[in-house]
PDB file of C-alpha atoms in Angstrom:
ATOM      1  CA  UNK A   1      25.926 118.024 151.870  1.00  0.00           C
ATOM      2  CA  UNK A   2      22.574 120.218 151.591  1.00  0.00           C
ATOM      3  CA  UNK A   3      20.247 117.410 149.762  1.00  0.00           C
ATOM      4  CA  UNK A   4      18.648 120.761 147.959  1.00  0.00           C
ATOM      5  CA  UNK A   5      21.817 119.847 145.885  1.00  0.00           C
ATOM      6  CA  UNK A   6      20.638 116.960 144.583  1.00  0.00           C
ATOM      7  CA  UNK A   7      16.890 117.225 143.534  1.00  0.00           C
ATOM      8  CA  UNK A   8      16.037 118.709 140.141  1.00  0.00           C
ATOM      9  CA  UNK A   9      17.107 122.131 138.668  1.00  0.00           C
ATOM     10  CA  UNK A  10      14.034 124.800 138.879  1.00  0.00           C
ATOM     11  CA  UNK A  11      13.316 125.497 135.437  1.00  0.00           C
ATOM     12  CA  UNK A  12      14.302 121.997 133.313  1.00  0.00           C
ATOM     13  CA  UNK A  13      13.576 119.121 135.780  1.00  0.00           C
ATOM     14  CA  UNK A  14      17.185 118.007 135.399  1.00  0.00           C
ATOM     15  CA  UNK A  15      19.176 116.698 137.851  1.00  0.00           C
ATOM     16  CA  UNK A  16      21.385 118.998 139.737  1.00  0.00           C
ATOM     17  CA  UNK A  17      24.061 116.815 140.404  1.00  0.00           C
ATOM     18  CA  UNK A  18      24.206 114.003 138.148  1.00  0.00           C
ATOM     19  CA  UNK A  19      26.296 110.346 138.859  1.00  0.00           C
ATOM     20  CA  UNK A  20      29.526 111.003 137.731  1.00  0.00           C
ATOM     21  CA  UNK A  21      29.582 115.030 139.494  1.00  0.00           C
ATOM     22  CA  UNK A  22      28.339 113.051 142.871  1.00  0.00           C
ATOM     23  CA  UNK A  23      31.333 110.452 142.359  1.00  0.00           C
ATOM     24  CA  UNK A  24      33.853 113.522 142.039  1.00  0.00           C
ATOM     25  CA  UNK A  25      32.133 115.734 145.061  1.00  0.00           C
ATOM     26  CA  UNK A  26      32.604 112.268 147.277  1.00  0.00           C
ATOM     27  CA  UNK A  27      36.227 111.699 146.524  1.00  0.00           C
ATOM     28  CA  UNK A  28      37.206 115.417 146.641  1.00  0.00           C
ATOM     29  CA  UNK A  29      35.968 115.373 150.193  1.00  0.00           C
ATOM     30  CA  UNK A  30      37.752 112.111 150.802  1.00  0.00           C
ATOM     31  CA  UNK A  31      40.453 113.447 149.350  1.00  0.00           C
ATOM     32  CA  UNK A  32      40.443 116.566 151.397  1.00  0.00           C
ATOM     33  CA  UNK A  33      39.704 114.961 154.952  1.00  0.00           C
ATOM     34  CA  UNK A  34      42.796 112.372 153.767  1.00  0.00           C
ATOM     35  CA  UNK A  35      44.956 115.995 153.388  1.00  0.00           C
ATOM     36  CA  UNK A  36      44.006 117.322 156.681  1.00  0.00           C
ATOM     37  CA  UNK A  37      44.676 114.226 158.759  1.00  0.00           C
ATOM     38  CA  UNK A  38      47.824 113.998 157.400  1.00  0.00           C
ATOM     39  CA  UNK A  39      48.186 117.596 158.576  1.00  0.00           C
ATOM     40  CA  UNK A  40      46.898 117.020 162.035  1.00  0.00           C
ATOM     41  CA  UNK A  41      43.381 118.364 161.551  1.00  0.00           C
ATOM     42  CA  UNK A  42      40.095 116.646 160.123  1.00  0.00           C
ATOM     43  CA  UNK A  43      37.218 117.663 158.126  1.00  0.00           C
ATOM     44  CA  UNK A  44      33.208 117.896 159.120  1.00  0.00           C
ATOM     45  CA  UNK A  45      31.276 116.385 156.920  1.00  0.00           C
ATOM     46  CA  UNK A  46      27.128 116.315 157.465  1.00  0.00           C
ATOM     47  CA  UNK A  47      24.358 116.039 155.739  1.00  0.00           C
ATOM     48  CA  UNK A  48      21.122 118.498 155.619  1.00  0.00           C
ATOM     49  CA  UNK A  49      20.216 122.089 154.869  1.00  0.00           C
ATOM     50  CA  UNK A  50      23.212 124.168 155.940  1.00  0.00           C
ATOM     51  CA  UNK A  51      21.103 126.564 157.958  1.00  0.00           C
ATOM     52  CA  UNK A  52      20.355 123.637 160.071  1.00  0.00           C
ATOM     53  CA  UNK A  53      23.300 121.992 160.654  1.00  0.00           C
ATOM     54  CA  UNK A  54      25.578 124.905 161.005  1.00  0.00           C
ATOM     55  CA  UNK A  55      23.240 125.997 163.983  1.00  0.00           C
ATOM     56  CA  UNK A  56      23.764 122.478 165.544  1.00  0.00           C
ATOM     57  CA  UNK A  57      27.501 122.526 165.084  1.00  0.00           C
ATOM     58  CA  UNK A  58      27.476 125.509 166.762  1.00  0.00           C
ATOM     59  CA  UNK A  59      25.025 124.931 169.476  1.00  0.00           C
ATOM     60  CA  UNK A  60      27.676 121.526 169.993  1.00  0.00           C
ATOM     61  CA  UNK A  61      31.094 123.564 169.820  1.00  0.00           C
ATOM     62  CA  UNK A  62      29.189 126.025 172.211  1.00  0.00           C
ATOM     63  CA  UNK A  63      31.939 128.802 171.542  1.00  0.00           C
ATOM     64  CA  UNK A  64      32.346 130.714 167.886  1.00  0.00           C
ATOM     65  CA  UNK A  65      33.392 133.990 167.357  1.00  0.00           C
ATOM     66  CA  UNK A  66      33.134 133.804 163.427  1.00  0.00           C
ATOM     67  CA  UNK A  67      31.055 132.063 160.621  1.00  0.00           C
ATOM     68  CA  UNK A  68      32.064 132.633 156.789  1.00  0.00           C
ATOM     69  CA  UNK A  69      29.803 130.776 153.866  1.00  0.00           C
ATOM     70  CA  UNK A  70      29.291 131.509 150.062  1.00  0.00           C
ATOM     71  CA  UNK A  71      26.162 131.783 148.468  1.00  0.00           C
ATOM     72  CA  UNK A  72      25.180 129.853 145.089  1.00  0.00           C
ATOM     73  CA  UNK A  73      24.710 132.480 142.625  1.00  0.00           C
ATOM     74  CA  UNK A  74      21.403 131.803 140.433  1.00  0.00           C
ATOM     75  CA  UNK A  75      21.365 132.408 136.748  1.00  0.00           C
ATOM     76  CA  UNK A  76      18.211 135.002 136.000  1.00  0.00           C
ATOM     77  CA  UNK A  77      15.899 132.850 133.302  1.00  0.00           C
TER      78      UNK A  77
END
């Protein structure tokens, strides 16, 4: 969870994710990590900028050959 997520939108001072988006995000991921157990695998789940924490993960793991993300795609105001 990048906490960038959750402050206020640039341009209106809303909130990014509101109460009731949160509540979904949680139980999707609880609903995912349920999934994969059931499966035999399990889901990592941190907190903090992404650029930080996927360095960590991988300093930990010590071997990766491959790293895929997404990017947020901004709106142009």
């Amino acid at each position: 969870f990048d906490p960038r997520h959750y402050l206020s939108t640039h341009c209106y001072g809303f909130p990014k994710t509101g109460p009731h988006r949160l509540k979904f995000l949680l139980e999707s991921v609880k609903d995912l990590r349920e999934t994969l157990q059931k499966k035999g695998s399990t889901l990592v789940v941190r907190k903090g900028k992404p650029e930080d924490v996927v360095r960590d993960l991988i300093i930990q793991l010590g071997s990766v050959s491959a790293v895929a993300f997404h990017e947020e795609v901004r709106e142009i105001v």
